[in-house]
Short mmCIF file of C-alpha atoms and ligand atoms in Angstrom, two decimals:
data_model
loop_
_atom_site.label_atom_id
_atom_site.label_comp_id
_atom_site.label_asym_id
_atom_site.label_seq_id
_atom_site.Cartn_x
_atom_site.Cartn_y
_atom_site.Cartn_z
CA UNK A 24 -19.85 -15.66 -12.90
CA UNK A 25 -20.60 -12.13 -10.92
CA UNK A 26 -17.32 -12.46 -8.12
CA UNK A 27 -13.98 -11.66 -8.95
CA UNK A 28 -11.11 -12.65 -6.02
CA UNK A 29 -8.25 -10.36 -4.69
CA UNK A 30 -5.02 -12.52 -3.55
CA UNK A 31 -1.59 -10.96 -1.99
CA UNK A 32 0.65 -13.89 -1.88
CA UNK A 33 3.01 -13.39 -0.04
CA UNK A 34 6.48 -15.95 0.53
CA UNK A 35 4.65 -17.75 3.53
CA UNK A 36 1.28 -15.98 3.68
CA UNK A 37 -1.62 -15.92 1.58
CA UNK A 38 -4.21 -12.71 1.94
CA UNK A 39 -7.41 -12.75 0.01
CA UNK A 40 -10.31 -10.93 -0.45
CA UNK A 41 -13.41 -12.00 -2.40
CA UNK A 42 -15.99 -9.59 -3.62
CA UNK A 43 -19.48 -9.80 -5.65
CA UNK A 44 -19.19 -7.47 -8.63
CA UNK A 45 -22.33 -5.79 -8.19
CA UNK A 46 -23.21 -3.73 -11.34
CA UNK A 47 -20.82 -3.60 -14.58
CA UNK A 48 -21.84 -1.58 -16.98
CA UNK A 49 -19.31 0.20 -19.37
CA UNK A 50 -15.76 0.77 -19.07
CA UNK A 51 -15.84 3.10 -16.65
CA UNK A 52 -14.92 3.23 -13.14
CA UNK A 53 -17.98 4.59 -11.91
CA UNK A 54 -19.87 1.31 -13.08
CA UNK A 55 -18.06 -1.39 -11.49
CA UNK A 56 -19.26 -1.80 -7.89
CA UNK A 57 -17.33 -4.63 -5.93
CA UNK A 58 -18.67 -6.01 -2.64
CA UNK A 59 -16.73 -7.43 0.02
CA UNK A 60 -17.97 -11.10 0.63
CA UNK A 61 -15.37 -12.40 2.59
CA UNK A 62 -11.57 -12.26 3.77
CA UNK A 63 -9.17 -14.30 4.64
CA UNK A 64 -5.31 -15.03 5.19
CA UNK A 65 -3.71 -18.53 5.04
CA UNK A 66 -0.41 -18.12 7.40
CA UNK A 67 2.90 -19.72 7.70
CA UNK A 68 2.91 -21.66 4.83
CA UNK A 69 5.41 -24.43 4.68
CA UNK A 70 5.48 -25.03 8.42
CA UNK A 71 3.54 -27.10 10.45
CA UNK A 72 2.21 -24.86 12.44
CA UNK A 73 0.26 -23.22 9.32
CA UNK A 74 -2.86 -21.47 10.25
CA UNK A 75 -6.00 -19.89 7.94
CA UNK A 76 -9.00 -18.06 8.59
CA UNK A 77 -11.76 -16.38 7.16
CA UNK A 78 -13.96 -13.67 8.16
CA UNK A 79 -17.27 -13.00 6.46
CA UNK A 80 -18.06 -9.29 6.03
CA UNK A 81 -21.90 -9.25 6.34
CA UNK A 82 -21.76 -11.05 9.74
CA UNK A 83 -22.30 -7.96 12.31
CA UNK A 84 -19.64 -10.04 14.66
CA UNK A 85 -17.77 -11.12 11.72
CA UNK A 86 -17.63 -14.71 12.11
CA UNK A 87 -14.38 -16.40 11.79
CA UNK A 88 -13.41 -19.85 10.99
CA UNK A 89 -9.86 -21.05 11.89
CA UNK A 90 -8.14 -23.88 10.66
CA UNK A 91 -4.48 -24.84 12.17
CA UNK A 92 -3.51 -27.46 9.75
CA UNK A 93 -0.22 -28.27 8.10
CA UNK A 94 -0.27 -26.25 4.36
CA UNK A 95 3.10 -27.09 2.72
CA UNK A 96 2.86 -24.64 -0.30
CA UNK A 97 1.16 -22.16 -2.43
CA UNK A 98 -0.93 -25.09 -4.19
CA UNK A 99 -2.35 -26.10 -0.77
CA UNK A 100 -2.86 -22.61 -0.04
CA UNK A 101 -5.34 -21.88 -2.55
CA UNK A 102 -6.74 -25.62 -2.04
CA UNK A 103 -7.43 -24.14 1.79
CA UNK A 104 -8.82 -21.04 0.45
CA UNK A 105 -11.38 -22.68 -1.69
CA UNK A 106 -12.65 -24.76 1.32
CA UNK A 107 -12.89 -22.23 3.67
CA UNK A 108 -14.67 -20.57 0.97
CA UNK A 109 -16.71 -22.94 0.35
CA UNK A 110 -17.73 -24.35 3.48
CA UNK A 111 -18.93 -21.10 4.43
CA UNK A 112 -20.72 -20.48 1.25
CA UNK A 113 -19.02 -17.77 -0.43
CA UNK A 114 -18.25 -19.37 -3.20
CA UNK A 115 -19.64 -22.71 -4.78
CA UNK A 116 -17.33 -23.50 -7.66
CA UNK A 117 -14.56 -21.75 -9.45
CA UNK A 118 -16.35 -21.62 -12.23
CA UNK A 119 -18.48 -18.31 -10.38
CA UNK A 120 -15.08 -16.40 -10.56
CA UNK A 121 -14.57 -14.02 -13.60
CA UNK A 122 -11.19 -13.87 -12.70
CA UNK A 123 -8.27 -12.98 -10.29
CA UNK A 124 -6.74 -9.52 -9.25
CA UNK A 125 -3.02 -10.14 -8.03
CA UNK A 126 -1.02 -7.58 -5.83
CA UNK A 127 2.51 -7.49 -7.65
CA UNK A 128 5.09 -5.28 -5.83
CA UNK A 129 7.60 -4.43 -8.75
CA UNK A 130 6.45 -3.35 -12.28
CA UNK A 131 9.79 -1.82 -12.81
CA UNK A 132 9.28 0.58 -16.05
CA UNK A 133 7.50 -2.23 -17.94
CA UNK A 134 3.99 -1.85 -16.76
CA UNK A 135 2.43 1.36 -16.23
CA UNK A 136 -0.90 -0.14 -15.85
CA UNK A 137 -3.05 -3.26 -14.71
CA UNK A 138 -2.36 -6.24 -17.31
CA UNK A 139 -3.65 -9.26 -18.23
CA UNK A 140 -1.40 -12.11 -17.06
CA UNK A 141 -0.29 -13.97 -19.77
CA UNK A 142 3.23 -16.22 -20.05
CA UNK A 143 4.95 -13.12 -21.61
CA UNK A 144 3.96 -11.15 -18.61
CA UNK A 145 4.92 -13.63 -16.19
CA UNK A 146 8.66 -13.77 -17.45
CA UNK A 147 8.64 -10.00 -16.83
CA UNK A 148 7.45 -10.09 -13.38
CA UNK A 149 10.26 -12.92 -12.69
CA UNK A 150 12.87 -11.02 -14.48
CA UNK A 151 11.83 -8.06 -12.36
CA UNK A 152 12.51 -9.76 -9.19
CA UNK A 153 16.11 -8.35 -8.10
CA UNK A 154 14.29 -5.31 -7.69
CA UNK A 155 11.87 -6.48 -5.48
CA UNK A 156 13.70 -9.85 -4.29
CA UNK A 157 11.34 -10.85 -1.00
CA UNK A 158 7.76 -10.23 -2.81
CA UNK A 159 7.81 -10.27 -6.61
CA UNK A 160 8.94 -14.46 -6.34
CA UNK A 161 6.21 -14.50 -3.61
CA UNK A 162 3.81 -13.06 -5.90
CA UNK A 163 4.70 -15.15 -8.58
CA UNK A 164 3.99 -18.05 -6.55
CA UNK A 165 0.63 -17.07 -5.97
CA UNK A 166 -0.04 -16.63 -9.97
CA UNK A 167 1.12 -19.93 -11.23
CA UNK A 168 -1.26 -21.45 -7.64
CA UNK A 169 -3.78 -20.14 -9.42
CA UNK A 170 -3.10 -20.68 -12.97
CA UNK A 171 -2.91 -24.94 -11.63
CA UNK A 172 -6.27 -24.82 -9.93
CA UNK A 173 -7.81 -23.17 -13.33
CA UNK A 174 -5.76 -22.34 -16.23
CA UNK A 175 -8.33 -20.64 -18.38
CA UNK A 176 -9.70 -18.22 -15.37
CA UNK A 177 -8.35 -14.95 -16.21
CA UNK A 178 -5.66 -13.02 -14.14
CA UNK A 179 -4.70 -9.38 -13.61
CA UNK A 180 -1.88 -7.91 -12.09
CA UNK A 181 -2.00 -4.92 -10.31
CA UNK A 182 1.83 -3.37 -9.53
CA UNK A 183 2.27 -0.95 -6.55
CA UNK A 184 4.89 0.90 -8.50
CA UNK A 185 2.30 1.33 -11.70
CA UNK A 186 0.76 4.73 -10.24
CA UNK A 187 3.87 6.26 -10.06
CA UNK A 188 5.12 5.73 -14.09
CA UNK A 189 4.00 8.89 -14.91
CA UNK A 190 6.48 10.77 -12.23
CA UNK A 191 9.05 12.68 -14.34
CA UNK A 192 12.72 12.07 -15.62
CA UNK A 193 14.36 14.76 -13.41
CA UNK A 194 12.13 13.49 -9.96
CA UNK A 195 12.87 9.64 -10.68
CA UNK A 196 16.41 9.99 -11.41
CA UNK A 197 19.01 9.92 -8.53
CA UNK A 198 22.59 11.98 -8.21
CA UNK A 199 24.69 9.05 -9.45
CA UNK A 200 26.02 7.91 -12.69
CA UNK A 201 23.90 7.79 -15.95
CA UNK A 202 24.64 4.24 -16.89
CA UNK A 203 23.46 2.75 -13.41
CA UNK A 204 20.18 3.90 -14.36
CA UNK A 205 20.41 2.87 -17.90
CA UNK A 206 22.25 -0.45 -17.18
CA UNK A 207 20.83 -1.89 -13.52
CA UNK A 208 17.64 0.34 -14.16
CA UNK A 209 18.47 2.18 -10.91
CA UNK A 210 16.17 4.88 -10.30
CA UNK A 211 13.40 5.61 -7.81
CA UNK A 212 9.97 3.40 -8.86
CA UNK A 213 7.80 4.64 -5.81
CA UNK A 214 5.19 2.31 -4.25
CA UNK A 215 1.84 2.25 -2.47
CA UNK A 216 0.76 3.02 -5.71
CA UNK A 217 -2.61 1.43 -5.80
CA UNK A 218 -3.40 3.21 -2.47
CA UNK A 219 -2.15 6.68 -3.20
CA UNK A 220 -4.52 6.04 -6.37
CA UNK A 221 -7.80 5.32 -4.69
CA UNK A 222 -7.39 8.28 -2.02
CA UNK A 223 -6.66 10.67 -4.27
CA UNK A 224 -10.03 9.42 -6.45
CA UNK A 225 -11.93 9.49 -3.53
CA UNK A 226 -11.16 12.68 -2.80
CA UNK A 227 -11.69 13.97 -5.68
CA UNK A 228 -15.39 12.42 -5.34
CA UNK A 229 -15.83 13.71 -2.09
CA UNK A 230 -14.79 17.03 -3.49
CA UNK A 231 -17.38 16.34 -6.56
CA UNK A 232 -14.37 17.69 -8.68
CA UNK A 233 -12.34 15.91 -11.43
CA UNK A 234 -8.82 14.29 -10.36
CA UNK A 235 -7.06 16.22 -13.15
CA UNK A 236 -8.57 19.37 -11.36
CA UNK A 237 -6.18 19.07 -8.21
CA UNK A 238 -2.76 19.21 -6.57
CA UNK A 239 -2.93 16.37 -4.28
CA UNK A 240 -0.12 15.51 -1.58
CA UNK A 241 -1.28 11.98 -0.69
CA UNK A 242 0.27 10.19 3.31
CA UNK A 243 -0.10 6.93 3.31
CA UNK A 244 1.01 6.18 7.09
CA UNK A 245 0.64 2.85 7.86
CA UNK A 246 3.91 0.15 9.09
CA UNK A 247 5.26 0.99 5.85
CA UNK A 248 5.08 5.05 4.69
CA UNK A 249 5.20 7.07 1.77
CA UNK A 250 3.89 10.76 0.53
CA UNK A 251 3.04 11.02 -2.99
CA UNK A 252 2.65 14.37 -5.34
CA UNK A 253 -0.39 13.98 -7.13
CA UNK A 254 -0.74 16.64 -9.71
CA UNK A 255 -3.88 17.00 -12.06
CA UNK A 256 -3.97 12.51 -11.67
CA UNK A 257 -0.74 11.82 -12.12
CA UNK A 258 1.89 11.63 -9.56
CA UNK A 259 4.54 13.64 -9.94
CA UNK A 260 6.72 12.22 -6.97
CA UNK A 261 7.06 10.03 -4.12
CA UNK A 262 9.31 9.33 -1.44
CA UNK A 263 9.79 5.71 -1.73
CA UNK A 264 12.83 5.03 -3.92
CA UNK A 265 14.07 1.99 -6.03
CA UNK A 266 13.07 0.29 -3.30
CA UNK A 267 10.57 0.77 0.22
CA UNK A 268 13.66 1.92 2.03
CA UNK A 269 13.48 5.15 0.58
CA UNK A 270 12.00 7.96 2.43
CA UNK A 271 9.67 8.61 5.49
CA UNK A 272 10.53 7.32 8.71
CA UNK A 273 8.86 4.22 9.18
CA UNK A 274 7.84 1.26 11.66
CA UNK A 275 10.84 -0.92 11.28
CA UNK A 276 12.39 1.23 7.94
CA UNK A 277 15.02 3.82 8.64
CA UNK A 278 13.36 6.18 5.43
CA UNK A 279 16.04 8.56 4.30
CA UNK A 280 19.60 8.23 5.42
CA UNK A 281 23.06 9.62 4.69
CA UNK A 282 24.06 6.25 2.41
CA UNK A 283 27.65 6.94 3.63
CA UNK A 284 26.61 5.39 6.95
CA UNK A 285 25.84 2.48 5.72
CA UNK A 286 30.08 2.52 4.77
CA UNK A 287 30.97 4.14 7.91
CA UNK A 288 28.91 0.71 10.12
CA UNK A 289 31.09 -1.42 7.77
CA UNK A 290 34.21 -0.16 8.62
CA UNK A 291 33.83 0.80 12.09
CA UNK A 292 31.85 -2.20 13.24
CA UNK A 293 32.51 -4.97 10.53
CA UNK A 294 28.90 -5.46 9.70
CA UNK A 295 28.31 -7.58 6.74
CA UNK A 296 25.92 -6.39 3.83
CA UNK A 297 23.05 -9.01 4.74
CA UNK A 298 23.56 -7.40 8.57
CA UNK A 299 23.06 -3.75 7.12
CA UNK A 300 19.98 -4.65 5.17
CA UNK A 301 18.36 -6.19 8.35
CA UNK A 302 19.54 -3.41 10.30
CA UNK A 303 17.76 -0.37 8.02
CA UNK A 304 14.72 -2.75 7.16
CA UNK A 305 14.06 -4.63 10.40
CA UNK A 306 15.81 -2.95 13.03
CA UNK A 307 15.40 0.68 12.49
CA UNK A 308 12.59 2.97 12.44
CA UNK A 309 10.04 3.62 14.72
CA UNK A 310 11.67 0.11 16.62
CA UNK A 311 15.22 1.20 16.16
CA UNK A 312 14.47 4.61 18.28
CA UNK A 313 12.07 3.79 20.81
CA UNK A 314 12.17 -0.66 20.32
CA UNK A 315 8.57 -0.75 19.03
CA UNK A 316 6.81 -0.15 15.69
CA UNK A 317 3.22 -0.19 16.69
CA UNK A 318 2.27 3.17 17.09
CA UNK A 319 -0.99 2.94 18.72
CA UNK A 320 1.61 1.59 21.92
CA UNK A 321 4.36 4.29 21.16
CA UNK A 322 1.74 7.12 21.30
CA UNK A 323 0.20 5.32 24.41
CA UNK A 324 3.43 5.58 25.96
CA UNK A 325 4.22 8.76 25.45
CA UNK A 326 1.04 10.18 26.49
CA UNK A 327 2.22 8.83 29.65
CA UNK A 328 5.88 10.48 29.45
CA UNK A 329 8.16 8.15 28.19
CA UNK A 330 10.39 10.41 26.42
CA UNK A 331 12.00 8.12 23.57
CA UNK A 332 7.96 7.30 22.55
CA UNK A 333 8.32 10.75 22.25
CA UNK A 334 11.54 11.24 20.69
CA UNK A 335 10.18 8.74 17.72
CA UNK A 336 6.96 10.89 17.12
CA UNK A 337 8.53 13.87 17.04
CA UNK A 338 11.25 12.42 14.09
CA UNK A 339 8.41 10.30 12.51
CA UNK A 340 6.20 13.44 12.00
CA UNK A 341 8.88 15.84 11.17
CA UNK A 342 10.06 14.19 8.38
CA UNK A 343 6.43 14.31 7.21
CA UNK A 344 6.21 17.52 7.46
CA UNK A 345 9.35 18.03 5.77
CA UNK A 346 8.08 15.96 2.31
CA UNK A 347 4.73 18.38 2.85
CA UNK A 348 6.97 21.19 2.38
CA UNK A 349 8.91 19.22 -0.33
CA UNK A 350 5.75 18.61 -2.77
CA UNK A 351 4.10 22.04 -1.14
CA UNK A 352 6.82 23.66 -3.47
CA UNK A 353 6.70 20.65 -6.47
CA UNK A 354 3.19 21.27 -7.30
CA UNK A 355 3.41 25.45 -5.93
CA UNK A 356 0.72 24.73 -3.26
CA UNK A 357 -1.75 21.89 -2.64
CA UNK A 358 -5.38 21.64 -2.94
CA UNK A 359 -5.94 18.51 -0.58
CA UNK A 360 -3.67 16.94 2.15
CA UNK A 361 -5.14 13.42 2.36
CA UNK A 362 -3.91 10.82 5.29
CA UNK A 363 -4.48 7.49 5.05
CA UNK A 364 -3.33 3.98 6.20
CA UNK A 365 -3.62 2.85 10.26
CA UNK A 366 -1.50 5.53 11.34
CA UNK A 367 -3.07 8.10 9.21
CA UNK A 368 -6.59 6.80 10.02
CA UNK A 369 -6.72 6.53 13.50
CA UNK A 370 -4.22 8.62 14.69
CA UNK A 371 -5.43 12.30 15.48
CA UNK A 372 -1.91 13.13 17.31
CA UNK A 373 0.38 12.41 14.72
CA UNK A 374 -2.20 13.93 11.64
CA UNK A 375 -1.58 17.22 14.28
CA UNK A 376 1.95 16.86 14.96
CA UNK A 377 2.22 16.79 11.24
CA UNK A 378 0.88 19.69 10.06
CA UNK A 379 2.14 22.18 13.18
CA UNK A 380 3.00 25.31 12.14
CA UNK A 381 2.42 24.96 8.52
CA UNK A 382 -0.45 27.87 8.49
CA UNK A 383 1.84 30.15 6.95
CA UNK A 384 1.58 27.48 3.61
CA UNK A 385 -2.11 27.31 3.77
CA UNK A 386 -2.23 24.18 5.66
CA UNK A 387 -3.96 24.25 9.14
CA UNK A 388 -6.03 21.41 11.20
CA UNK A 389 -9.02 22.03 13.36
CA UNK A 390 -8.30 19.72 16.45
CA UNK A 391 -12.40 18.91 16.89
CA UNK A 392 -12.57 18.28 14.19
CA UNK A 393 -9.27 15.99 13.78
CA UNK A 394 -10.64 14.40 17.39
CA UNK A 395 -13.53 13.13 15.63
CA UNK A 396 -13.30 9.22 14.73
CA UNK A 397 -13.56 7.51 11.36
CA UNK A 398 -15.13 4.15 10.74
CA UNK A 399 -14.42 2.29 7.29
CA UNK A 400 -17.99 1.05 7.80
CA UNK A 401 -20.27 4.46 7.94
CA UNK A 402 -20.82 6.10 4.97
CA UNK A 403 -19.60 9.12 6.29
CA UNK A 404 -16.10 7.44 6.09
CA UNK A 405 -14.25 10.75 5.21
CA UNK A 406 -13.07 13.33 7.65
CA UNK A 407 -12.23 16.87 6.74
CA UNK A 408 -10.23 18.15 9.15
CA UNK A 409 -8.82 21.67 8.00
CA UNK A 410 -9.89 24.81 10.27
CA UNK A 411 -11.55 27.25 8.74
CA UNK A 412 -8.27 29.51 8.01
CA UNK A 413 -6.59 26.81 6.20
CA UNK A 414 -6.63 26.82 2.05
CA UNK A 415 -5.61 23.32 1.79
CA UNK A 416 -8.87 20.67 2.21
CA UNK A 417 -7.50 18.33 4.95
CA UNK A 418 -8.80 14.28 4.33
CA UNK A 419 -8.70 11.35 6.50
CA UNK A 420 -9.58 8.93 4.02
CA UNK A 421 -9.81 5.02 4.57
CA UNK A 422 -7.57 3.44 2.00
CA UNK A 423 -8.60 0.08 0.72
CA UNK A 424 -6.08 -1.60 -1.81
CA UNK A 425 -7.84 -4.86 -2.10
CA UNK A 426 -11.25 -3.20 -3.68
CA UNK A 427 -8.95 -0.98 -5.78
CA UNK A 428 -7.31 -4.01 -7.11
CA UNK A 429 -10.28 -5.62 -7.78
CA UNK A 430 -11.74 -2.52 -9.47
CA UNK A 431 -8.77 -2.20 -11.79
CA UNK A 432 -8.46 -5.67 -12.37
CA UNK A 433 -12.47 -6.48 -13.34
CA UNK A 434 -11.96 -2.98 -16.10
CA UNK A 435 -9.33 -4.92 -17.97
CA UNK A 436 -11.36 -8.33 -17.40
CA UNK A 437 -14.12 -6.62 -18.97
CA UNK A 438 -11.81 -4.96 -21.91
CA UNK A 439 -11.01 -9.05 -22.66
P1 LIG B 24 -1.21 -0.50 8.48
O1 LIG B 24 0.15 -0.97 8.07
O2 LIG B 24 -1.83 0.46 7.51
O3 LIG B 24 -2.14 -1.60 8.89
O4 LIG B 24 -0.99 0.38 9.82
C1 LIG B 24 -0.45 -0.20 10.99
C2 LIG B 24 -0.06 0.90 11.95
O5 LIG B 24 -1.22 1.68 12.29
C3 LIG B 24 0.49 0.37 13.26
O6 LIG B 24 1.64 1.12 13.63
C4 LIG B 24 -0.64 0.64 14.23
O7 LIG B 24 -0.18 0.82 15.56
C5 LIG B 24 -1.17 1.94 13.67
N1 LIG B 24 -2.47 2.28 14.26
C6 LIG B 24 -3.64 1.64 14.14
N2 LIG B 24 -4.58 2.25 14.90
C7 LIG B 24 -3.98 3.29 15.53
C8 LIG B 24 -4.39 4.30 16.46
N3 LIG B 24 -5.64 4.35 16.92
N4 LIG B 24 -3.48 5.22 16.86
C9 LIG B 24 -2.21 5.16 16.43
N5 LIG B 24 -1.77 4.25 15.56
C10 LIG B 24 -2.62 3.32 15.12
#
């Protein structure tokens, strides 16, 4: 009993991650050290064209083994899982699992923390689901995959809204009518949670300070987006909403818009409700300016002129620049800038674009040292980027929600 496995179930994908809990001592963080064994991602579930592989982490090429089988549902998912497990040796019975760490999108204002699955807790998550209609059912599914294959093996889930509980009455609530918030719960919840988290506690490490000693603004820039105020550990505010819509521009998410446009398409163009959530979710964006998402091919192309590449940077790393000025004045200053996620991660560009001409707040990035690359593998993972004028630590920080989860989920395990 010494690994613990990390699922995001998705409504046809399964994502997993299993890790060897190397040392637990007591209940703190510091003690529990996960390792990742292996990961994997069962695709396409329900078709017949379903696919799963798994890549083993201590391999230097990172073997993979592919399977292109027919998986009809969640069940057969998890049934896949545990042979590619096993046949590669990862894992020789369920009975070496202390338990599960789920990825649960909506925690709504009923959990504030990791918790122990239980039927009570499972009712919640369901009831929860108009908020978060495409993954809390998907997540669900995963749970009761997992509670078939062993009933007794203990499960925790970990909500991407939790982080974000402790962000105040007066930053959650929106302009609009008290009873929509106190009869359809409509207010902003904030996600990413579980990333924002670990960044902002491994920058505090880095720093060899205490969370609680800093003002944080935390950029996770990945497809999806959000900033996050992180003020002595707790955030503050985020720019996700009631739901991922809400805020930054993203890779297929419009971020913040003027809602009445969304009235305006109706009545000038006739499009339906279902057309004007695909169209600010799918079709917007990063794809809805220049008709691509992946950023590593926008920037590409506008290194080489293309001028609405351009055009989408330029609005994609304003707005950023806009919530640094936003939670600049929230928390009166910042300690750290962190960026994380692929965008954040890899590219130096649009960490630079970001930050131009914000010296006058303190916040200034030295461009060798932003040039410089980060690997999640060295153990010099973190880059700190600010020049030597600028107040504000800047961090490139590799997030990694999967051994967060598993963290948080093995502490309550433990607290059993
Ligand atoms: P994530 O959702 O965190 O996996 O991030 C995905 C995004 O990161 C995609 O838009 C990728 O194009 C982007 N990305 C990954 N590597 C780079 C890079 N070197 N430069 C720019 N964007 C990148």
């Amino acid at each position: 009993m010494n690994k613990i496995l990390v699922l995001n179930s998705g409504s046809s994908s399964l994502k997993f991650q299993l890790f060897n809990i190397q040392s637990v001592g007591n209940n703190k963080h510091n003690s529990i050290n996960c390792h990742l064994i292996a990961s994997g991602l069962v695709e396409k579930i329900g078709d017949i064209n379903s696919t799963a592989h798994l890549k083993l982490s201590d391999t230097p090429s990172g073997v993979k083994t592919r399977l292109n089988r027919p998986i009809s549902n969640h069940k057969k998912a998890i049934e896949t899982m545990e042979f590619l497990l096993k046949e590669n040796n990862c894992l020789n019975t369920v009975e070496e699992l202390v338990g599960v760490g789920h990825r649960v999108v909506h925690g709504g204002e009923d959990f504030y923390q990791p918790t122990l699955i239980n039927d009570n807790v499972l009712e919640t998550i369901q009831k929860l689901s108009p908020l978060a209609p495409l993954h809390n059912p998907a997540n669900l599914t995963g749970i009761n995959a997992i509670k078939q294959r062993a009933p007794k093996l203990p499960q925790v889930a970990v909500f991407d809204t939790a982080f974000h509980q402790s962000i105040p009455e007066h930053a959650y609530l929106y302009g609009l009518p008290y009873e929509l918030y106190e009869q359809q719960k409509v207010r902003r919840y904030g996600f990413h949670g579980t990333s924002h988290h670990y960044v902002a506690k491994q920058a505090a490490d880095y720093l060899g300070k205490a969370l609680s000693e800093l003002k944080i603004i935390s950029l996770h820039l990945g497809n999806g987006t959000s900033a996050a105020a992180i003020e002595y550990g707790l955030s503050i505010d985020t720019s996700m909403g009631m739901t991922p819509l809400e805020g930054l521009v993203m890779g297929t998410r419009c971020g913040d818009i003027d809602p009445a446009i969304s009235f305006y398409l109706a009545k000038e163009t006739g499009l339906s409700l279902q057309a004007l959530d695909q169209l600010l979710n799918k079709e917007s964006g990063l794809k809805g300016i220049c008709g691509q998402n992946d950023m590593r091919a926008i920037v590409e192309r506008s290194n080489q002129g293309d001028i609405k590449a351009k055009l989408a940077i330029k609005i994609f790393c304003y707005r950023i620049k806009k919530y640094i000025g936003a939670y600049l004045a929230a928390m009166n200053g910042a300690d750290v800038i962190i960026f994380t996620g692929g965008i954040g991660e890899n590219s130096a560009e649009i960490r630079e674009f970001s930050c131009q001409k914000l010296q006058n707040l303190g916040i200034s990035i030295d461009s060798l040292k932003n040039n410089q690359r980060v690997t999640k593998q060295s153990d010099q993972s973190i880059m700190e980027i600010q020049s030597l004028t600028g107040q504000s630590k800047i961090l490139v920080i590799p997030t990694n929600e999967e051994l967060e989860i598993a963290v948080q989920a093995m502490k309550i395990i433990q607290k059993k």
